[in-house]
Short mmCIF file of C-alpha atoms in Angstrom, two decimals:
data_model
loop_
_atom_site.label_atom_id
_atom_site.label_comp_id
_atom_site.label_asym_id
_atom_site.label_seq_id
_atom_site.Cartn_x
_atom_site.Cartn_y
_atom_site.Cartn_z
CA MET A 152 -53.34 25.54 -35.52
CA THR A 153 -55.08 24.66 -32.26
CA ARG A 154 -53.07 24.77 -29.06
CA PRO A 155 -52.72 21.18 -27.90
CA LEU A 156 -54.39 20.48 -24.60
CA ILE A 157 -51.05 19.20 -23.02
CA VAL A 158 -49.75 22.62 -23.13
CA ASP A 159 -52.64 24.01 -21.25
CA GLN A 160 -52.49 21.13 -18.89
CA VAL A 161 -48.84 21.71 -18.05
CA SER A 162 -49.43 25.49 -17.69
CA ARG A 163 -51.91 24.60 -14.94
CA MET A 164 -49.39 22.33 -13.14
CA LEU A 165 -46.67 24.94 -13.58
CA ALA A 166 -49.05 27.56 -11.93
CA GLY A 167 -49.75 24.98 -9.08
CA GLU A 168 -53.34 24.72 -9.88
CA ALA A 169 -53.59 20.95 -10.46
CA GLY A 170 -51.30 17.83 -10.47
CA LEU A 171 -50.94 15.78 -13.62
CA LEU A 172 -51.30 12.08 -14.05
CA LEU A 173 -49.87 10.94 -17.49
CA PRO A 174 -51.22 8.04 -19.20
CA ARG A 175 -49.44 4.64 -19.50
CA ASP A 176 -49.27 4.91 -23.12
CA ARG A 177 -49.69 7.54 -25.76
CA GLY A 178 -53.14 6.97 -26.75
CA GLY A 179 -54.37 7.21 -23.02
CA LEU A 180 -55.79 10.22 -21.10
CA VAL A 181 -54.20 12.81 -18.95
CA ARG A 182 -55.75 13.11 -15.65
CA THR A 183 -55.72 15.89 -12.97
CA PHE A 184 -55.70 15.56 -9.35
CA GLY A 185 -55.39 17.37 -6.15
CA PRO A 186 -53.89 16.93 -2.66
CA ALA A 187 -57.26 15.17 -1.66
CA GLU A 188 -56.38 12.23 -3.87
CA PHE A 189 -52.81 11.73 -2.58
CA ASP A 190 -52.25 9.52 0.52
CA PRO A 191 -48.58 9.99 1.77
CA ALA A 192 -48.68 6.65 3.64
CA ASP A 193 -46.77 7.94 6.59
CA THR A 194 -43.80 9.06 4.38
CA GLY A 195 -44.18 12.75 5.08
CA ARG A 196 -44.23 13.56 1.42
CA ARG A 197 -46.35 16.30 -0.21
CA ALA A 198 -48.59 15.80 -3.10
CA PRO A 199 -46.64 15.48 -6.22
CA ALA A 200 -46.94 17.95 -9.33
CA LEU A 201 -46.59 15.21 -11.75
CA VAL A 202 -47.07 11.43 -11.85
CA LEU A 203 -46.04 9.36 -14.70
CA PHE A 204 -45.20 5.75 -15.45
CA THR A 205 -41.68 4.05 -15.89
CA SER A 206 -41.27 2.39 -19.31
CA GLY A 207 -41.68 -1.06 -17.86
CA SER A 208 -38.58 -2.40 -19.49
CA THR A 209 -37.68 -4.28 -16.48
CA GLY A 210 -41.25 -5.24 -15.04
CA ALA A 211 -44.53 -3.66 -14.54
CA PRO A 212 -44.57 0.05 -15.17
CA LYS A 213 -44.37 1.97 -11.66
CA GLY A 214 -45.93 5.45 -10.92
CA VAL A 215 -43.23 8.00 -10.38
CA GLY A 216 -43.98 11.18 -8.21
CA LEU A 217 -42.07 14.32 -9.15
CA SER A 218 -42.38 17.73 -7.44
CA LEU A 219 -42.56 20.95 -9.16
CA GLU A 220 -39.19 21.68 -7.55
CA ALA A 221 -37.41 18.69 -9.35
CA LEU A 222 -38.92 19.60 -12.61
CA THR A 223 -37.90 23.15 -12.24
CA ALA A 224 -34.38 22.19 -11.23
CA SER A 225 -33.98 19.96 -14.26
CA ALA A 226 -35.33 22.64 -16.68
CA THR A 227 -33.23 25.52 -15.30
CA GLU A 228 -30.07 23.48 -15.27
CA THR A 229 -30.86 22.38 -18.94
CA GLU A 230 -31.10 26.24 -19.75
CA ARG A 231 -27.78 26.95 -18.07
CA LEU A 232 -25.94 24.06 -19.83
CA LEU A 233 -27.17 25.02 -23.29
CA VAL A 234 -27.26 28.71 -24.42
CA GLY A 235 -30.08 29.95 -22.23
CA PRO A 236 -34.03 29.88 -22.54
CA GLY A 237 -35.41 29.30 -26.05
CA ARG A 238 -37.99 28.03 -28.17
CA TRP A 239 -38.78 24.20 -28.27
CA HIS A 240 -40.41 21.85 -30.78
CA LEU A 241 -42.08 18.73 -29.27
CA CYS A 242 -41.94 15.43 -31.43
CA LEU A 243 -41.68 13.01 -28.57
CA PRO A 244 -44.69 11.64 -26.81
CA SER A 245 -45.63 13.85 -24.00
CA ASN A 246 -46.48 10.88 -21.62
CA HIS A 247 -43.01 10.19 -21.30
CA ILE A 248 -40.58 12.69 -19.22
CA ALA A 249 -38.51 13.54 -22.24
CA GLY A 250 -41.71 14.91 -24.04
CA LEU A 251 -43.17 16.39 -20.80
CA GLN A 252 -40.01 18.36 -20.21
CA VAL A 253 -39.97 19.81 -23.68
CA VAL A 254 -43.31 21.30 -22.97
CA PHE A 255 -42.28 22.33 -19.33
CA ARG A 256 -39.12 24.01 -20.48
CA ALA A 257 -40.85 25.95 -23.20
CA LEU A 258 -43.51 27.28 -20.84
CA LEU A 259 -41.01 28.28 -18.28
CA ALA A 260 -38.99 30.19 -20.92
CA GLY A 261 -42.26 32.04 -21.75
CA ALA A 262 -43.59 30.55 -25.08
CA ALA A 263 -45.53 27.41 -25.73
CA PRO A 264 -43.73 24.88 -27.80
CA SER A 265 -44.61 23.90 -31.43
CA VAL A 266 -45.97 20.37 -31.24
CA ALA A 267 -45.78 17.70 -33.99
CA ARG A 268 -49.14 16.38 -35.09
CA PRO A 269 -50.15 13.00 -33.64
CA GLY A 270 -49.01 10.04 -35.54
CA PRO A 271 -45.73 8.34 -36.67
CA PHE A 272 -42.77 10.44 -36.67
CA ASP A 273 -42.32 11.94 -40.11
CA ALA A 274 -38.80 13.47 -41.01
CA GLY A 275 -40.46 15.70 -43.76
CA ARG A 276 -43.13 17.12 -41.34
CA PHE A 277 -40.21 17.46 -38.79
CA ALA A 278 -38.34 19.61 -41.09
CA ALA A 279 -41.33 21.91 -42.00
CA ASP A 280 -42.32 22.24 -38.39
CA LEU A 281 -38.78 23.11 -37.18
CA THR A 282 -38.25 25.48 -40.01
CA ALA A 283 -41.46 27.27 -39.35
CA LEU A 284 -40.39 27.44 -35.71
CA GLN A 285 -36.90 28.72 -36.37
CA GLY A 286 -38.60 31.41 -38.54
CA ARG A 287 -40.90 32.63 -35.73
CA ALA A 288 -38.05 32.53 -33.05
CA GLY A 289 -35.85 35.12 -34.74
CA GLU A 290 -32.72 35.52 -32.82
CA GLU A 291 -34.01 33.26 -29.97
CA PRO A 292 -32.24 29.70 -29.74
CA VAL A 293 -34.38 26.82 -30.93
CA TYR A 294 -34.00 23.40 -29.52
CA THR A 295 -35.63 19.96 -29.90
CA SER A 296 -35.35 16.62 -28.39
CA LEU A 297 -34.99 13.33 -30.28
CA VAL A 298 -34.51 9.55 -29.62
CA PRO A 299 -31.84 7.68 -31.76
CA THR A 300 -34.39 6.04 -34.25
CA GLN A 301 -35.73 9.68 -34.94
CA LEU A 302 -32.34 10.83 -35.55
CA VAL A 303 -31.57 8.00 -38.13
CA ARG A 304 -34.62 9.11 -39.99
CA VAL A 305 -33.69 12.78 -39.85
CA LEU A 306 -30.28 12.02 -41.26
CA ALA A 307 -31.86 10.15 -44.07
CA LEU A 308 -33.82 13.24 -45.39
CA PRO A 309 -31.44 16.31 -46.18
CA GLU A 310 -34.05 18.96 -45.59
CA ALA A 311 -34.48 17.49 -42.14
CA ALA A 312 -31.01 17.16 -41.24
CA ALA A 313 -30.39 20.88 -42.42
CA ALA A 314 -33.28 21.92 -40.14
CA ALA A 315 -31.89 20.08 -37.27
CA ALA A 316 -28.38 21.64 -37.91
CA ARG A 317 -29.97 25.24 -37.48
CA CYS A 318 -30.98 24.30 -34.03
CA ALA A 319 -28.86 25.72 -30.95
CA ALA A 320 -28.87 22.08 -29.68
CA VAL A 321 -30.66 18.75 -30.27
CA LEU A 322 -31.07 16.71 -27.11
CA LEU A 323 -30.57 12.94 -27.81
CA GLY A 324 -31.49 10.22 -25.40
CA GLY A 325 -33.95 7.66 -24.36
CA ALA A 326 -31.82 4.70 -25.76
CA ALA A 327 -28.19 3.71 -26.29
CA VAL A 328 -26.46 5.86 -29.03
CA SER A 329 -23.96 4.41 -31.39
CA PRO A 330 -20.66 6.29 -31.94
CA ARG A 331 -21.34 6.16 -35.71
CA LEU A 332 -24.62 7.82 -35.34
CA LEU A 333 -23.03 10.54 -33.43
CA GLU A 334 -20.31 10.89 -36.12
CA ARG A 335 -22.88 11.17 -38.98
CA ALA A 336 -24.75 13.86 -36.95
CA ALA A 337 -21.57 15.75 -36.50
CA GLU A 338 -20.80 15.35 -40.19
CA ALA A 339 -24.31 17.01 -40.87
CA GLY A 340 -23.64 19.86 -38.43
CA ILE A 341 -26.16 18.67 -36.20
CA PRO A 342 -25.48 20.13 -32.52
CA ILE A 343 -26.09 16.99 -30.38
CA VAL A 344 -26.07 16.83 -26.66
CA ARG A 345 -26.16 13.36 -25.31
CA THR A 346 -28.48 12.98 -22.46
CA TYR A 347 -28.78 10.31 -19.62
CA GLY A 348 -31.76 10.21 -17.14
CA MET A 349 -35.02 8.86 -16.42
CA SER A 350 -38.46 9.26 -15.19
CA GLU A 351 -37.02 9.16 -11.70
CA THR A 352 -34.60 12.12 -12.32
CA ALA A 353 -37.11 14.52 -13.88
CA GLY A 354 -35.37 13.60 -17.27
CA GLY A 355 -31.86 14.02 -18.34
CA CYS A 356 -29.42 14.88 -15.41
CA VAL A 357 -26.12 13.97 -16.96
CA TYR A 358 -25.35 15.84 -20.36
CA ASP A 359 -22.50 14.76 -22.62
CA GLY A 360 -21.26 12.55 -19.69
CA VAL A 361 -21.15 15.34 -17.23
CA PRO A 362 -23.63 15.37 -14.26
CA PHE A 363 -25.58 18.65 -13.44
CA PRO A 364 -23.62 20.50 -10.64
CA GLU A 365 -26.05 19.50 -7.89
CA VAL A 366 -26.38 15.94 -9.00
CA ARG A 367 -24.32 13.30 -7.29
CA VAL A 368 -23.14 10.33 -9.17
CA ASP A 369 -21.47 7.14 -7.84
CA LEU A 370 -20.90 3.59 -9.10
CA ASP A 371 -21.05 0.81 -6.75
CA THR A 372 -18.79 -2.25 -6.98
CA GLN A 373 -21.21 -3.81 -9.40
CA GLY A 374 -20.94 -0.92 -11.74
CA ARG A 375 -24.42 0.26 -11.12
CA VAL A 376 -24.99 4.16 -11.35
CA LEU A 377 -26.20 5.59 -8.13
CA LEU A 378 -27.74 9.23 -8.23
CA ALA A 379 -28.92 11.88 -5.72
CA GLY A 380 -29.71 15.49 -6.02
CA PRO A 381 -32.56 18.00 -6.43
CA VAL A 382 -33.95 16.49 -9.73
CA LEU A 383 -34.77 13.07 -8.01
CA ALA A 384 -38.31 12.10 -7.77
CA ASP A 385 -39.92 11.67 -4.34
CA GLY A 386 -40.44 8.12 -4.94
CA TYR A 387 -42.93 5.52 -6.42
CA LEU A 388 -46.69 5.55 -6.06
CA GLU A 389 -49.49 3.05 -6.31
CA VAL A 390 -51.96 4.33 -8.92
CA ALA A 391 -55.65 3.33 -8.60
CA GLU A 392 -57.64 4.85 -11.43
CA SER A 393 -60.90 4.31 -13.10
CA GLN A 394 -61.39 4.16 -16.70
CA ASP A 395 -63.66 7.00 -17.25
CA GLY A 396 -61.20 9.92 -17.05
CA ARG A 397 -62.38 13.38 -18.13
CA GLU A 398 -59.11 14.69 -19.72
CA ALA A 399 -58.50 14.66 -23.33
CA PRO A 400 -55.95 12.17 -25.02
CA GLU A 401 -52.46 13.60 -24.52
CA GLY A 402 -51.92 13.54 -28.23
CA GLY A 403 -54.73 16.06 -29.03
CA GLU A 404 -58.41 15.87 -29.28
CA SER A 405 -61.16 16.31 -31.93
CA PRO A 406 -63.67 18.92 -31.67
CA GLU A 407 -66.22 16.18 -30.90
CA GLN A 408 -64.09 14.72 -28.15
CA ALA A 409 -63.61 18.11 -26.54
CA GLU A 410 -67.23 18.80 -26.53
CA ALA A 411 -68.04 15.44 -24.88
CA LEU A 412 -65.30 16.05 -22.43
CA GLU A 413 -66.61 19.31 -21.64
CA ARG A 414 -70.18 17.90 -20.90
CA ALA A 415 -68.86 15.27 -18.79
CA GLU A 416 -70.36 15.62 -15.13
CA ALA A 417 -69.28 12.67 -12.98
CA PRO A 418 -65.85 13.00 -11.64
CA SER A 419 -63.46 9.97 -12.16
CA ALA A 420 -62.01 8.05 -9.25
CA LEU A 421 -58.40 8.36 -8.55
CA ARG A 422 -56.06 7.38 -5.67
CA LEU A 423 -52.38 8.03 -5.53
CA THR A 424 -50.55 6.19 -2.55
CA ALA A 425 -46.89 6.83 -1.83
CA VAL A 426 -44.87 3.77 -1.56
CA PRO A 427 -42.16 4.15 1.05
CA ASN A 428 -38.50 4.28 0.07
CA GLY A 429 -36.27 1.65 1.36
CA PRO A 430 -34.64 2.62 4.77
CA VAL A 431 -31.17 4.35 4.38
CA PRO A 432 -28.69 1.68 5.33
CA ALA A 433 -26.59 1.86 8.42
CA ALA A 434 -23.44 3.73 8.63
CA GLY A 435 -24.96 6.76 6.66
CA GLY A 436 -25.48 5.06 3.31
CA ALA A 437 -27.16 8.16 1.60
CA GLU A 438 -24.67 10.44 3.27
CA GLY A 439 -21.95 8.39 1.52
CA ILE A 440 -23.48 9.08 -1.85
CA ARG A 441 -24.50 12.77 -1.06
CA ALA A 442 -20.88 13.50 -0.05
CA GLY A 443 -19.53 12.63 -3.43
CA ALA A 444 -17.85 16.11 -4.17
CA ASP A 445 -17.05 17.33 -7.65
CA THR A 446 -18.09 14.87 -9.78
CA THR A 447 -17.92 17.31 -12.74
CA GLY A 448 -14.41 18.20 -11.79
CA GLY A 449 -13.62 14.48 -12.37
CA GLU A 450 -12.96 13.39 -8.78
CA GLY A 451 -16.20 11.78 -8.03
CA ILE A 452 -16.71 9.79 -5.02
CA GLY A 453 -13.26 8.49 -4.67
CA SER A 454 -12.08 8.87 -1.08
CA GLU A 455 -11.00 5.79 0.68
CA SER A 456 -13.89 5.98 3.16
CA GLN A 457 -16.27 6.70 0.22
CA GLU A 458 -14.99 3.83 -1.81
CA ALA A 459 -15.37 1.44 1.52
CA GLU A 460 -18.97 2.82 1.86
CA ALA A 461 -19.75 1.80 -1.88
CA GLU A 462 -18.39 -1.50 -1.31
CA ARG A 463 -20.57 -1.95 1.73
CA LEU A 464 -23.62 -0.63 -0.25
CA ALA A 465 -22.96 -3.35 -2.97
CA ALA A 466 -22.35 -5.92 -0.35
CA GLU A 467 -25.88 -5.17 1.12
CA ALA A 468 -27.16 -5.85 -2.42
CA LEU A 469 -29.51 -2.84 -2.61
CA ARG A 470 -32.10 -3.35 -5.02
CA PRO A 471 -32.72 -0.86 -7.67
CA GLY A 472 -35.07 1.86 -6.47
CA PHE A 473 -35.28 4.72 -3.84
CA TRP A 474 -33.48 4.56 -0.56
CA GLY A 475 -34.19 7.29 2.11
CA GLU A 476 -36.69 9.93 2.31
CA GLY A 477 -36.60 13.63 1.96
CA PRO A 478 -33.31 15.39 0.96
CA ALA A 479 -31.40 12.24 2.11
CA ARG A 480 -32.88 10.00 -0.58
CA PHE A 481 -30.79 8.38 -3.43
CA LEU A 482 -31.67 6.27 -6.36
CA VAL A 483 -30.04 2.74 -7.17
CA THR A 484 -30.43 2.47 -10.98
CA SER A 485 -30.25 -0.63 -13.11
CA ASP A 486 -27.69 1.09 -15.41
CA LEU A 487 -24.10 -0.05 -15.64
CA GLY A 488 -21.72 2.71 -16.01
CA ARG A 489 -17.81 3.74 -15.94
CA TRP A 490 -15.87 6.70 -15.81
CA VAL A 491 -13.80 7.56 -18.85
CA PRO A 492 -11.45 10.48 -19.66
CA ALA A 493 -13.22 13.48 -20.73
CA ALA A 494 -13.47 14.05 -24.46
CA GLU A 495 -14.33 17.04 -26.18
CA ALA A 496 -17.61 18.78 -25.26
CA SER A 497 -20.63 18.49 -27.67
CA HIS A 498 -20.74 21.52 -29.89
CA GLY A 499 -24.39 21.80 -28.93
CA ALA A 500 -23.80 22.40 -25.29
CA ALA A 501 -22.12 25.25 -23.42
CA GLU A 502 -18.92 24.45 -21.60
CA ALA A 503 -20.25 23.75 -18.19
CA SER A 504 -17.30 22.23 -16.53
CA PRO A 505 -13.90 23.14 -18.20
CA GLY A 506 -12.07 21.38 -15.61
CA ALA A 507 -13.90 18.06 -15.96
CA ALA A 508 -11.27 15.23 -16.14
CA ARG A 509 -13.73 12.43 -16.78
CA ARG A 510 -17.17 11.82 -17.91
CA LEU A 511 -19.88 9.15 -17.16
CA GLU A 512 -20.43 6.34 -19.88
CA ILE A 513 -23.44 4.26 -19.74
CA LEU A 514 -22.85 0.58 -20.71
CA GLY A 515 -26.37 -0.46 -20.65
CA ARG A 516 -28.67 -2.28 -18.12
CA ALA A 517 -27.54 -4.81 -15.67
CA ASP A 518 -30.21 -7.19 -16.58
CA ASP A 519 -29.40 -7.02 -20.38
CA ILE A 520 -26.09 -8.66 -19.95
CA ILE A 521 -25.89 -11.88 -21.86
CA VAL A 522 -24.00 -14.82 -20.37
CA THR A 523 -22.46 -16.79 -23.12
CA GLY A 524 -19.75 -19.29 -22.72
CA GLY A 525 -19.33 -18.21 -19.21
CA GLU A 526 -18.59 -14.69 -20.14
CA ASN A 527 -20.63 -11.54 -19.54
CA VAL A 528 -21.35 -9.73 -22.68
CA SER A 529 -23.07 -6.18 -22.85
CA PRO A 530 -25.24 -6.23 -26.15
CA HIS A 531 -24.74 -2.31 -26.05
CA GLU A 532 -20.88 -2.73 -26.46
CA VAL A 533 -21.43 -5.13 -29.15
CA GLU A 534 -23.95 -3.09 -31.01
CA ALA A 535 -21.66 0.03 -30.91
CA HIS A 536 -18.94 -1.94 -32.95
CA LEU A 537 -21.49 -3.71 -34.98
CA LEU A 538 -23.03 -0.53 -36.39
CA ARG A 539 -19.62 0.52 -37.62
CA VAL A 540 -19.13 -2.92 -39.29
CA ALA A 541 -22.78 -3.07 -40.78
CA GLU A 542 -23.09 0.42 -42.09
CA PRO A 543 -20.67 0.01 -45.02
CA LEU A 544 -22.61 -3.13 -45.85
CA GLY A 545 -25.79 -1.21 -46.30
CA TYR A 546 -27.55 -1.34 -42.87
CA ARG A 547 -28.61 1.65 -40.92
CA GLU A 548 -29.77 0.04 -37.49
CA VAL A 549 -28.72 -2.98 -35.47
CA LEU A 550 -29.83 -4.78 -32.25
CA VAL A 551 -28.06 -7.73 -30.55
CA SER A 552 -30.13 -10.38 -28.82
CA SER A 553 -29.55 -13.95 -27.90
CA VAL A 554 -31.00 -17.45 -28.11
CA PRO A 555 -30.38 -20.72 -26.17
CA ASP A 556 -27.45 -23.07 -27.11
CA GLU A 557 -26.47 -26.34 -25.70
CA GLU A 558 -22.66 -25.70 -25.78
CA TRP A 559 -22.60 -22.00 -25.00
CA GLY A 560 -25.55 -21.63 -22.90
CA ARG A 561 -26.79 -18.63 -24.99
CA VAL A 562 -25.37 -17.23 -28.23
CA LEU A 563 -25.58 -13.81 -29.78
CA VAL A 564 -27.86 -13.06 -32.67
CA ALA A 565 -27.58 -9.86 -34.80
CA LEU A 566 -30.86 -8.09 -36.21
CA LEU A 567 -30.11 -5.73 -38.97
CA VAL A 568 -32.27 -2.97 -40.61
CA PRO A 569 -31.31 -2.22 -44.26
CA ALA A 570 -30.72 1.44 -44.97
CA ASP A 571 -33.48 1.40 -47.63
CA ALA A 572 -36.00 -0.24 -45.27
CA ALA A 573 -39.60 1.39 -45.39
CA GLU A 574 -40.27 3.92 -42.74
CA ARG A 575 -41.70 2.51 -39.58
CA HIS A 576 -43.34 4.14 -36.46
CA PRO A 577 -40.73 4.07 -33.66
CA SER A 578 -43.25 2.11 -31.34
CA SER A 579 -44.05 -0.55 -33.75
CA ALA A 580 -42.53 -3.92 -33.61
CA GLY A 581 -40.21 -5.17 -36.24
CA GLY A 582 -41.24 -8.05 -38.35
CA GLY A 583 -38.47 -10.29 -39.35
CA THR A 584 -38.61 -12.41 -42.44
CA GLY A 585 -34.96 -12.61 -43.24
CA THR A 586 -32.83 -15.70 -42.80
CA SER A 587 -29.38 -16.13 -41.55
CA ALA A 588 -27.00 -15.15 -44.45
CA ASP A 589 -23.68 -16.87 -44.17
CA PRO A 590 -21.86 -14.31 -46.25
CA LEU A 591 -23.18 -11.37 -44.35
CA LEU A 592 -22.52 -13.26 -40.92
CA HIS A 593 -18.98 -14.17 -42.06
CA ARG A 594 -18.37 -10.38 -43.08
CA ILE A 595 -19.74 -9.16 -39.75
CA GLN A 596 -17.71 -11.68 -37.52
CA ALA A 597 -14.40 -10.63 -39.50
CA GLY A 598 -15.21 -6.90 -38.92
CA LEU A 599 -15.78 -7.45 -35.25
CA ARG A 600 -12.69 -9.67 -34.93
CA ALA A 601 -10.71 -6.88 -36.54
CA ARG A 602 -12.07 -4.41 -33.91
CA GLY A 603 -10.65 -6.60 -31.19
CA LEU A 604 -13.90 -8.51 -29.94
CA SER A 605 -13.63 -11.69 -28.21
CA ALA A 606 -15.18 -14.95 -29.61
CA ALA A 607 -18.13 -14.81 -27.05
CA MET A 608 -18.94 -11.35 -28.46
CA LEU A 609 -19.29 -12.51 -32.02
CA PRO A 610 -23.03 -13.13 -33.23
CA ARG A 611 -23.67 -16.67 -34.29
CA ALA A 612 -26.31 -15.63 -36.60
CA ALA A 613 -27.49 -12.51 -38.50
CA HIS A 614 -30.98 -11.62 -39.76
CA THR A 615 -32.35 -8.96 -41.84
CA VAL A 616 -35.46 -7.37 -40.56
CA SER A 617 -37.80 -4.55 -41.66
CA ALA A 618 -37.65 -2.57 -38.36
CA LEU A 619 -36.36 -3.18 -34.78
CA PRO A 620 -38.67 -4.01 -32.08
CA VAL A 621 -39.04 -0.92 -29.75
CA ARG A 622 -41.12 0.25 -26.85
CA GLY A 623 -42.44 3.50 -25.37
CA ILE A 624 -40.26 6.44 -26.50
CA GLY A 625 -38.12 4.52 -28.84
CA LYS A 626 -36.06 2.27 -26.35
CA PRO A 627 -35.14 -1.19 -27.87
CA ASP A 628 -37.53 -3.85 -26.78
CA ARG A 629 -35.17 -6.61 -25.77
CA ARG A 630 -37.66 -9.02 -24.57
CA ALA A 631 -39.50 -8.75 -28.05
CA ALA A 632 -36.09 -8.91 -29.74
CA GLN A 633 -35.32 -12.13 -28.01
CA THR A 634 -38.57 -13.59 -29.12
CA LEU A 635 -38.12 -12.60 -32.63
CA ALA A 636 -34.56 -13.99 -32.77
CA ALA A 637 -35.76 -17.12 -31.47
CA GLU A 638 -38.39 -17.36 -34.09
CA LEU A 639 -35.97 -16.62 -36.82
CA GLN A 640 -33.71 -19.19 -35.64
CA GLY A 641 -36.40 -21.75 -35.53
CA ARG A 642 -36.24 -22.26 -31.75
#
């Protein structure tokens, strides 16, 4: 099997030979750049090692500049929290940080990853690839990384579930994870490690609800997650690029493409310009976050002065993004979170912090909140309960959206994928042809009431669809879901 070009490109980046610009989508071209193509714009930053784009779930995708130090800090901490360096299998798109980190971790551990062939995720091929890697690895631990939609498909195929169960750990992130899906994985013996992170943090920085030791986590008075630490990106960049890149498609290239690219002579134009981070607020706003002692020990940022500082930050309505430059910088995310009592550690992860008293639970994005009847409803919270109700009724995936309503302002609409739905590529939009089914809706509402949900949290319509609309790495496309819900409701 030909060594994928992305592995060679990441090898060059790891050696400091060239920076990498990942494409906006999986069909694009990976570009290389050097210091001459980077304009620090008076920020004092060095040229990044990696530039990639955010998912664009809350607006236009933004360029994120990551240093080699941030990437390495993330990779080495992952090794420490699992069972050490090992072999990796890549089945995520490498234009996203989760996929790129699989390649980076593998090379840092000394062996190229096995890479799934380009195309839709196939559970049968996943089983064959993973089994082959496990045979070559011998006594070395084997890891892979999945998104929830892929795990659903793995669990549907016994040989794929068995191969995943033989891994030392399976990282799971990229989208909200339902408790029932985790239960099913545990029943299959798959050692799941839930991850929380993003492009701006070089990938996951909170594993099974516990932050990396050097990562500081705080919640402002709005419940937004604030992050600081060595895994943080330097900041955002403006990316001006021509369309005649010389690098091969990140998913692999044909011999003809490789030959054509080798013959290319004219260099492509590329300009990366640092976007200054917001100024650190008065009264040491960044220090208030960076002083957040022992988050893994359960204390977090909890002193009276720190709580006052968090309130002040919220009062200043810091927008999501980076604040401060250099070591003082911190990130205000759009994610809502809360601290919950510590549960048992995932059996896939080493016990990194036995004294941890609490863990971080992500409730969803602040801009996903649905206001219905004057009540703020998190669709993620409803989905967690809805899947438990829907699975016994023959449904494997659910998504909660909303449509306008004269009385309530907006009402919730449930989109459900049957367990026997045809396999679909994770990035394809779901096509809904179902109609609201009253018996199904009544059973769903009754089940949710029994679980203690309020009237505002009950869907007012339920539709069966062939697949849920998702974007990028497999995150729910809530904008597309809202459009689909409106179409199905005839609005």
